[in-house]
Each structure stands twice: as structure tokens, then as C-alpha cells.
Short mmCIF file of C-alpha atoms in Angstrom, two decimals:
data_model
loop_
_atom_site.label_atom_id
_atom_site.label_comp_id
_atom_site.label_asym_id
_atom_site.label_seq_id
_atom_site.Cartn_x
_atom_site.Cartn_y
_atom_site.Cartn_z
CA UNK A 1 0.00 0.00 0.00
CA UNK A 2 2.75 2.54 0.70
CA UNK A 3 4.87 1.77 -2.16
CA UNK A 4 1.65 2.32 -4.69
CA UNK A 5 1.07 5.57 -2.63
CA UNK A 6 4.32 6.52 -3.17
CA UNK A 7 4.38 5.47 -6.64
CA UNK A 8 0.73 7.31 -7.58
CA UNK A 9 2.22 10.20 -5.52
CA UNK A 10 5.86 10.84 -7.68
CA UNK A 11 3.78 10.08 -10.78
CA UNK A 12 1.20 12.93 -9.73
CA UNK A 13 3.91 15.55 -8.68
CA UNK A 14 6.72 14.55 -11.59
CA UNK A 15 4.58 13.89 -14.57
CA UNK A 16 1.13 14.72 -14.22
CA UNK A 17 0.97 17.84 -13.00
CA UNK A 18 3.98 19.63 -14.32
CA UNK A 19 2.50 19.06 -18.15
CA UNK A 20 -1.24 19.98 -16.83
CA UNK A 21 0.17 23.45 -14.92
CA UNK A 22 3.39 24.06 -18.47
CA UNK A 23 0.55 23.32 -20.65
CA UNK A 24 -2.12 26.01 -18.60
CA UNK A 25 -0.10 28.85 -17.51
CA UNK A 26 2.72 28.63 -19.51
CA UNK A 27 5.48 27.10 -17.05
CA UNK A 28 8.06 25.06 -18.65
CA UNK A 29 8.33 21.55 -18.00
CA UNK A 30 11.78 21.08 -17.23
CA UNK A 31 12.07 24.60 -15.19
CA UNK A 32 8.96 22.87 -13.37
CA UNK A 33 10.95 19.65 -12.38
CA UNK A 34 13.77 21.91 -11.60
CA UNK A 35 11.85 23.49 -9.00
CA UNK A 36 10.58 20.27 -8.21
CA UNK A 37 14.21 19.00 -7.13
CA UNK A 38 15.16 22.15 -5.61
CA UNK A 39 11.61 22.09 -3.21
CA UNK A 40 12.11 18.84 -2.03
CA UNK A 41 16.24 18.95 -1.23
CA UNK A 42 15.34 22.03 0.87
CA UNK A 43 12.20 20.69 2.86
CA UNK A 44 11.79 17.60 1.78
CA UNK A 45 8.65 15.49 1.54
CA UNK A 46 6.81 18.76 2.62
CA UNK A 47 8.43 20.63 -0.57
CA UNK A 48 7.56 17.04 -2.59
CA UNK A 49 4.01 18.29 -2.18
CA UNK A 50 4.23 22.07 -2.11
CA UNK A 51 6.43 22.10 -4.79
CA UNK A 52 4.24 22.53 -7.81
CA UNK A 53 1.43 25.38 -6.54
CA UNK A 54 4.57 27.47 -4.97
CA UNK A 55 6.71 27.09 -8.28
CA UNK A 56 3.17 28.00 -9.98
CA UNK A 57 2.90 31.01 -7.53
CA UNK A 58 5.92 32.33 -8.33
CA UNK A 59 5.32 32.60 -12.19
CA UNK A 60 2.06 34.29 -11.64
CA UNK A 61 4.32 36.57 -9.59
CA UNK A 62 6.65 37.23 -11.99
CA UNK A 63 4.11 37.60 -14.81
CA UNK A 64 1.98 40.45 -12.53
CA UNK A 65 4.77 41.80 -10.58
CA UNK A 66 7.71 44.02 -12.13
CA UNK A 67 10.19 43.34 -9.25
CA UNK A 68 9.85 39.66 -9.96
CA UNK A 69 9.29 39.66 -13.82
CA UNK A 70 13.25 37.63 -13.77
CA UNK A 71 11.46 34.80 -12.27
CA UNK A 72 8.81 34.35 -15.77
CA UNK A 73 11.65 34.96 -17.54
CA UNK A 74 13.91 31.72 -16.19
CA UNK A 75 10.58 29.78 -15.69
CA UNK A 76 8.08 30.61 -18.39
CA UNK A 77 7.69 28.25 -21.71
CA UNK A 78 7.76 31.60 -24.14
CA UNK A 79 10.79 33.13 -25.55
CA UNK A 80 12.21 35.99 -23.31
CA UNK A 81 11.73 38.85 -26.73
CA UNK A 82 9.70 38.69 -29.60
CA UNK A 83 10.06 36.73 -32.08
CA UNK A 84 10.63 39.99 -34.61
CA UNK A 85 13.18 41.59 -31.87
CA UNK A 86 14.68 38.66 -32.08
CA UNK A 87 15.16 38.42 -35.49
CA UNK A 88 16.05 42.27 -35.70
CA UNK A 89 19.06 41.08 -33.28
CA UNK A 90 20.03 38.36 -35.21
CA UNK A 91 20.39 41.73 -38.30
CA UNK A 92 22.46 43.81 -35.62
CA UNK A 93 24.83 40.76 -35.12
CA UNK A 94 25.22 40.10 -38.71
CA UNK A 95 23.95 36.64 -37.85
CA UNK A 96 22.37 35.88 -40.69
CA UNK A 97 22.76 31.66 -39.96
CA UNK A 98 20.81 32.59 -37.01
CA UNK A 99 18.56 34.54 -38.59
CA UNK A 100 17.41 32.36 -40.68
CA UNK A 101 16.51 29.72 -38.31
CA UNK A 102 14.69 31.96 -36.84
CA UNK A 103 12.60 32.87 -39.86
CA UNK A 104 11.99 28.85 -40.82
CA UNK A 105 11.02 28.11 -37.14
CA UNK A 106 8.69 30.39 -37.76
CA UNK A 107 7.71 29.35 -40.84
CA UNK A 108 6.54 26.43 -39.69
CA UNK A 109 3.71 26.88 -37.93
CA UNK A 110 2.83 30.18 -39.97
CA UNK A 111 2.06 31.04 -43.70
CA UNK A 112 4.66 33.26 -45.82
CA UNK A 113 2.25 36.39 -45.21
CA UNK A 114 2.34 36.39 -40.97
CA UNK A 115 6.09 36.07 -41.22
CA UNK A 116 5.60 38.78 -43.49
CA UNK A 117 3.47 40.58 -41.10
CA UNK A 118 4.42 39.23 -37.73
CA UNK A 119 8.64 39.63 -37.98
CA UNK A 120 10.43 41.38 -41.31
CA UNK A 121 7.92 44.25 -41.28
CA UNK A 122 8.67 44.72 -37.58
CA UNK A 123 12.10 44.74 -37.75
CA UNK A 124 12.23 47.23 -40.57
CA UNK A 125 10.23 49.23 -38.57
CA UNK A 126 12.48 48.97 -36.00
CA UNK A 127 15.71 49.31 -37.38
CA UNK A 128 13.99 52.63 -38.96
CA UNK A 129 13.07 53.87 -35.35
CA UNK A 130 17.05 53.27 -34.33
CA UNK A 131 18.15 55.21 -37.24
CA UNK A 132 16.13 57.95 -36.48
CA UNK A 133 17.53 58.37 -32.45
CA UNK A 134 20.78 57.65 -33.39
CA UNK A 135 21.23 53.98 -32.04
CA UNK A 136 21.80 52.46 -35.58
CA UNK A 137 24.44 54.16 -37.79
CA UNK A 138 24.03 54.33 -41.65
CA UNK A 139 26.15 51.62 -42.21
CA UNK A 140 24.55 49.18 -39.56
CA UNK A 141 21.55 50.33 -41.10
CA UNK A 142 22.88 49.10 -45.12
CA UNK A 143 23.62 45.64 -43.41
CA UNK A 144 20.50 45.34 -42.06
CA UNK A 145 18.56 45.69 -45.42
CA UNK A 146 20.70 43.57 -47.09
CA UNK A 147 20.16 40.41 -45.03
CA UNK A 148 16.52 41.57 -44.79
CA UNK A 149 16.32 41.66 -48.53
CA UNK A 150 18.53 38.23 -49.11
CA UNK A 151 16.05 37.01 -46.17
CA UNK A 152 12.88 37.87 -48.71
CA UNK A 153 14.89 36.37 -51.96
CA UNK A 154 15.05 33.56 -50.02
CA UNK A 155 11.33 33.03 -49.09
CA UNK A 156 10.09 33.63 -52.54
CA UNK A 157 10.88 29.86 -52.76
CA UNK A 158 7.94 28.92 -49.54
CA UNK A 159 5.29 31.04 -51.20
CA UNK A 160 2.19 28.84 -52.43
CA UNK A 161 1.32 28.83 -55.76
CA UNK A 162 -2.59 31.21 -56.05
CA UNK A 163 -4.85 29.32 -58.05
CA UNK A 164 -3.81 28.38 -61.43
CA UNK A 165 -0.32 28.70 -60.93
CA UNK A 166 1.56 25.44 -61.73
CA UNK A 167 4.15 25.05 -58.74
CA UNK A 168 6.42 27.64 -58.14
CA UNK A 169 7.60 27.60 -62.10
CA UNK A 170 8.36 31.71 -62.80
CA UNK A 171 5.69 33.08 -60.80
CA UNK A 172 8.24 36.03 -59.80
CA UNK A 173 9.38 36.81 -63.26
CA UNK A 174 6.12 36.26 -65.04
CA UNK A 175 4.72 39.31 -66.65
CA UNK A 176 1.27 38.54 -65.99
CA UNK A 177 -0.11 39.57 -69.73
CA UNK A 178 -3.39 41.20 -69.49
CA UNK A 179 -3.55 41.44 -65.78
CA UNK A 180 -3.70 45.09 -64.16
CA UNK A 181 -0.88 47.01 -63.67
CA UNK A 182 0.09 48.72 -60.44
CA UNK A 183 2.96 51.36 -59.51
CA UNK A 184 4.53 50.63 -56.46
CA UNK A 185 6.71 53.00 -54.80
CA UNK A 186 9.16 53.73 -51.60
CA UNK A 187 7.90 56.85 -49.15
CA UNK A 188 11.24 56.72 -47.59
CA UNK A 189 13.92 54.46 -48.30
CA UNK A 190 15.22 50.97 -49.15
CA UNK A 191 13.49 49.72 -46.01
CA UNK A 192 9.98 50.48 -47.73
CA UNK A 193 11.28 48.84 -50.64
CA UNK A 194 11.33 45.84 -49.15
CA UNK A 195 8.52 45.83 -47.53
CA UNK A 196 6.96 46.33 -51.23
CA UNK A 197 9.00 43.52 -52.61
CA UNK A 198 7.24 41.45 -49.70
CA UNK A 199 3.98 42.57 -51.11
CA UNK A 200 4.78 41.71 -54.78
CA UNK A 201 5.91 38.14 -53.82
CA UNK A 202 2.30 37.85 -51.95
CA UNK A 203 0.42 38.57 -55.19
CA UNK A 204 0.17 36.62 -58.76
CA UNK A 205 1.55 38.17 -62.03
CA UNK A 206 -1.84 36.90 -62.90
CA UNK A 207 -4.12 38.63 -60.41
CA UNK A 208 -1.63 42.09 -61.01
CA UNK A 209 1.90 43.28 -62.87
CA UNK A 210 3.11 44.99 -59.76
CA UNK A 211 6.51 47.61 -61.28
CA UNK A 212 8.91 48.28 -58.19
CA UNK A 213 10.00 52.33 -58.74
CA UNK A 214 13.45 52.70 -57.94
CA UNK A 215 13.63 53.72 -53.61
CA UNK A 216 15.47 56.92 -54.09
CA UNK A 217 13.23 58.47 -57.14
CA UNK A 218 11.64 61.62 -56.63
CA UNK A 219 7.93 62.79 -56.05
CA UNK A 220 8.42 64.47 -59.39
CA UNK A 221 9.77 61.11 -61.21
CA UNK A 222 7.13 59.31 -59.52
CA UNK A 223 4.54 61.56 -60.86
CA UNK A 224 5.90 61.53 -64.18
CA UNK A 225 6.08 57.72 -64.44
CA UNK A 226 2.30 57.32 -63.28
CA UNK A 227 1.56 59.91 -65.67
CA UNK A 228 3.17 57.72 -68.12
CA UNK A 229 2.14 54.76 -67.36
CA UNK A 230 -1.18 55.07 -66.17
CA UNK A 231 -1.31 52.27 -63.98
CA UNK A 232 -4.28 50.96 -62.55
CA UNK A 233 -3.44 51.67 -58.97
CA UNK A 234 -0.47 53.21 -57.37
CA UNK A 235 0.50 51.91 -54.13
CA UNK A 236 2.65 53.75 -51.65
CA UNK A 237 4.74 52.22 -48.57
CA UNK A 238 5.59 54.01 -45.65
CA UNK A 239 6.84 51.99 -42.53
CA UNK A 240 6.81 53.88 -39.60
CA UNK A 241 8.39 55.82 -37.55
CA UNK A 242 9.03 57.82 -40.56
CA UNK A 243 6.91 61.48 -41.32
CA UNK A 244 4.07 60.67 -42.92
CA UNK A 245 4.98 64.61 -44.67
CA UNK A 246 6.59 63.18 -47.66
CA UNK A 247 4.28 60.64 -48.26
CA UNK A 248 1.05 63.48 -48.51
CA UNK A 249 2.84 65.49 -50.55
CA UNK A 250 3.30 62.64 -52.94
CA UNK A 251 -0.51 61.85 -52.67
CA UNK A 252 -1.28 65.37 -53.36
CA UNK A 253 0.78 65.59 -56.58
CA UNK A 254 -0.59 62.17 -58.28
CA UNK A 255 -4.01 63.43 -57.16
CA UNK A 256 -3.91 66.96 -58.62
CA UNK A 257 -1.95 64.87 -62.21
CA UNK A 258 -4.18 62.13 -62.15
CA UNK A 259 -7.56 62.88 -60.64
CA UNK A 260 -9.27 59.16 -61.13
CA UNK A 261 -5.69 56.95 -60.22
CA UNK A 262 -6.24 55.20 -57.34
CA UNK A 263 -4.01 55.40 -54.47
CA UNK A 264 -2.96 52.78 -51.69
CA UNK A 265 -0.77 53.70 -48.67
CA UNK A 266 0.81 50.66 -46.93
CA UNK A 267 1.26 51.63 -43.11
CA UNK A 268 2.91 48.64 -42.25
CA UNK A 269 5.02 48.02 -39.13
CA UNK A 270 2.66 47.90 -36.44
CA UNK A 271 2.76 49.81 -32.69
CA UNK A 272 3.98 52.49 -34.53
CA UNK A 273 1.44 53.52 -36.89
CA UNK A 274 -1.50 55.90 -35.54
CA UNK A 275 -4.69 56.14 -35.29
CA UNK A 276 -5.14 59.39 -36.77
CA UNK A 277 -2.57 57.82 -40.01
CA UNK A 278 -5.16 57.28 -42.46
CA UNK A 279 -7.18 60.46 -41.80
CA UNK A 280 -4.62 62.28 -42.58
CA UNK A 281 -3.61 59.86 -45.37
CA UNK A 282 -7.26 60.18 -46.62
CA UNK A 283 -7.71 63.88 -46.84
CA UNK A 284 -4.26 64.14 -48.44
CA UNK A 285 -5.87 62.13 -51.38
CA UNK A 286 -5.12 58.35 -50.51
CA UNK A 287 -7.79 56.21 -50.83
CA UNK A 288 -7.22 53.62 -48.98
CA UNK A 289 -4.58 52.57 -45.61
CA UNK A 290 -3.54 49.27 -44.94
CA UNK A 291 -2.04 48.52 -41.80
CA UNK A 292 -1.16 45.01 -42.28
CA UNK A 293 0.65 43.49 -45.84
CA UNK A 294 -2.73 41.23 -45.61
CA UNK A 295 -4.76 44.25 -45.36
CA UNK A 296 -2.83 46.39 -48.08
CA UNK A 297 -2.87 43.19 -50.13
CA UNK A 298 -6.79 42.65 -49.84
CA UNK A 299 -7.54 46.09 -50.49
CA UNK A 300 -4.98 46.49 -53.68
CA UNK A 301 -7.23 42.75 -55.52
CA UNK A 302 -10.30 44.58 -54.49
CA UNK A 303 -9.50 47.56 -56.24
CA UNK A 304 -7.86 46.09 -59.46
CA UNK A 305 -11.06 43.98 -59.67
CA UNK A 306 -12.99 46.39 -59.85
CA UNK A 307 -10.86 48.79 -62.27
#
């Protein structure tokens, strides 16, 4: 009778319990045994028993309290930084082995467009926001869209083929005959450019012939190639933190040339963008903000649809 009581008991406390309380709250397993060990060398049976709801405790702690915040850190079963700040470090390192491990772990249990969404775009938005105070220097800042731009090469490969596409034969380099034809262009810099590139990759040469303007053209040249071209929609990027100044004006001045284009801003990047964006946006002659690639992607189909 004792040694099944004893058996039932370690099988409670050792297995049992530690995957029910990881699996609810977030504790890791192995931090949980751990604590397990470490309860019962220091009282013994009594910590046998106590163990698990004092260890669990202590991560609620941590979670609610700054002071103790360390102890979630050491104990909980999530990464200590985001997955996108994580990445972003992986950039500042020039770890791009690292970074890319990142990126396919990710991968895995998320489609092309939330990596997209959920970690590039946020790092570019980042490394913008370090450039701007100072923390990033120009030439950090040329590394970091370089293996951000190899990083998007690379994933052109993982991107499904849309419906009637055969595999993943050309899709980039088809020319999409027939299908509308959209102007995209950089607010800023190279940074936006990439986030376009992203974009393009998420939409079929047969669905739209997206044309990448070169990142450091001019308002003016931009106007003038619209004006040109006469695309069917002309979509803008502007990752924040940057002035949304340069990106009005631009709106303005395809407005005034071409009073029917249509106009997409992508507001990508996340905490960053505000709420009071796409007003301005709007009344600058935009006519419609994404905040999200998948948003700016739904609303650019929508619109060529409909052209």
C-alpha cells in the first residue's frame, strides 16, 4: 500500500501535474521539475508536495509583478523577446545563420504572409526607429537591409502557388499579360522597398503586374512615371516611424496629375502607426490605408477587380 502511494504520488507531482500546470499557464516543464528538485532537497517530503502550486505562484508573480518579472523569464515556456526583436538582433549581429533559423522556425507553424506581417515588417520598422535616435548608424543600417532583402529572396521559394499557378515555375518573373498594372513605390527608403518587394511576392503576375520604382526616385519622377504609365493603382509604402509629410505630398501631386488613379498607402510596421494615419492619409488624397501586408494586399485585388 505505501509503495503504490508513493508510486501514484511521484507520478502525480513529476509527470502529471507539471505538463497539466506548463501546458495552462505557460510554465516550462523542465524549469517545473527543476523546482521540483530544488523544493524537495530544501524541505523535503513537505516541498515534494508544495512544490508545484509554490513554483506555480511564483510565475504568476513574476508575470503580474515588475520586481519579480526575472522569475517568468527563467521559468516561463515563451521566448524571453519577440520573435521579430529577435530576429532584428540576429540583423544587428550580422547573424544571418541565425537569422534564418529563426525565420523557418517560424515558418513552420505560420504562412509566408504572418512572417511577413508578424517579424520582417517589424524589424524594418524597427531598425527605422534606431536610425532615427541615433542607435543604428548608416552603415549598420545598409547591413541590415541587405540580409533583410537576401532574407525575402530567399522566401520567394515557400510562397504557395494562387490558383492556377503550376508550382512555383516563374511566378516572380512572369509578366502577368493582361492582368492590371500597379505602380509601387518607396515613401522613404530601401526599407519600404522591401517591404513592397514582400507585397509583390504575396500577389500573382496573374491577379496584377506589380513595377517596383526605384527607392530613391523623386515625387516628381514618380509623378511623371504614373503619368506615363497610367497604372491601374499606385500603391505607396511608408513603414513607420518615418513622417508621414513626404508621403502626402506625394498623394497630393498624383491626385492633382491624375484625378481618377487610385491610391494605396501601406502603413505597415505595427505599434507604430497611428490612429489618426489614415485620416490624414485620406484627406491628403489616398484612398485607402492598410495597416497590415494582408490588409494592403486585400484592399490592392479589391481595387484592381474592380478597375
Amino acid at each position: 500500500t505505501m509503495g503504490l502511494f508513493l508510486a501514484v504520488e511521484l507520478l502525480t507531482y513529476m509527470v502529471v501535474e507539471p505538463y497539466l500546470y506548463g501546458q495552462s499557464i505557460g510554465v516550462s516543464q523542465v524549469a517545473l521539475l527543476v523546482a521540483l528538485a530544488f523544493w524537495t532537497w530544501l524541505w523535503g517530503s513537505v516541498g515534494l508536495v508544495l512544490g508545484t502550486p509554490l513554483t506555480v505562484c511564483l510565475v504568476v508573480l513574476g508575470k503580474h509583478v515588475p520586481a519579480l518579472s526575472f522569475i517568468g523569464v527563467m521559468m516561463a515556456d515563451e521566448p524571453a523577446l519577440p520573435v521579430d526583436v529577435s530576429y532584428y538582433q540576429r540583423l544587428l549581429a550580422k547573424d544571418a545563420v541565425e537569422g534564418t533559423e529563426i525565420l523557418d522556425a517560424y515558418l513552420v507553424e505560420h504562412p509566408l504572409i504572418e512572417v511577413y506581417d508578424d517579424v520582417l515588417v517589424p524589424a524594418l520598422s524597427r531598425a527605422k526607429r534606431d536610425r532615427v535616435t541615433g542607435r543604428v548608424s548608416a552603415e549598420e543600417m545598409q547591413g541590415i537591409y541587405e540580409a533583410a532583402r537576401e532574407s525575402v529572396e530567399r522566401l520567394a521559394d515557400r510562397r504557395p502557388p494562387a490558383d492556377g499557378e503550376k508550382g512555383d515555375v516563374g511566378w516572380r518573373e512572369g509578366t502577368g499579360d493582361g492582368a492590371p498594372y500597379v505602380l509601387a513605390c518607396a515613401a522613404d527608403d530601401e526599407g519600404d522597398a522591401i517591404a513592397l518587394a514582400m507585397l509583390r511576392q504575396l500577389v500573382s503576375p496573374a491577379e496584377c503586374e506589380i513595377e517596383l520604382a526605384s527607392a530613391h526616385a523623386l515625387s516628381g519622377e514618380i509623378v511623371s512615371l504614373a503619368a506615363e504609365k497610367k497604372p491601374s493603382v499606385v500603391l505607396i509604402a511608408a513603414l513607420p516611424p518615418e513622417d508621414l509629410a513626404q508621403t502626402r505630398h506625394l498623394c497630393k501631386r498624383l491626385r492633382a496629375r491624375l484625378p481618377d488613379i487610385k491610391i494605396l498607402v501601406g502603413r505597415w510596421g505595427g505599434a507604430d502607426a497611428k490612429a489618426n494615419d489614415r485620416e490624414a492619409l485620406v484627406a491628403a488624397g489616398a484612398d485607402e490605408v492598410g495597416v497590415t501586408l494582408a490588409q494592403s494586399r486585400d484592399q490592392l485585388l479589391e481595387r484592381v477587380r474592380l478597375d
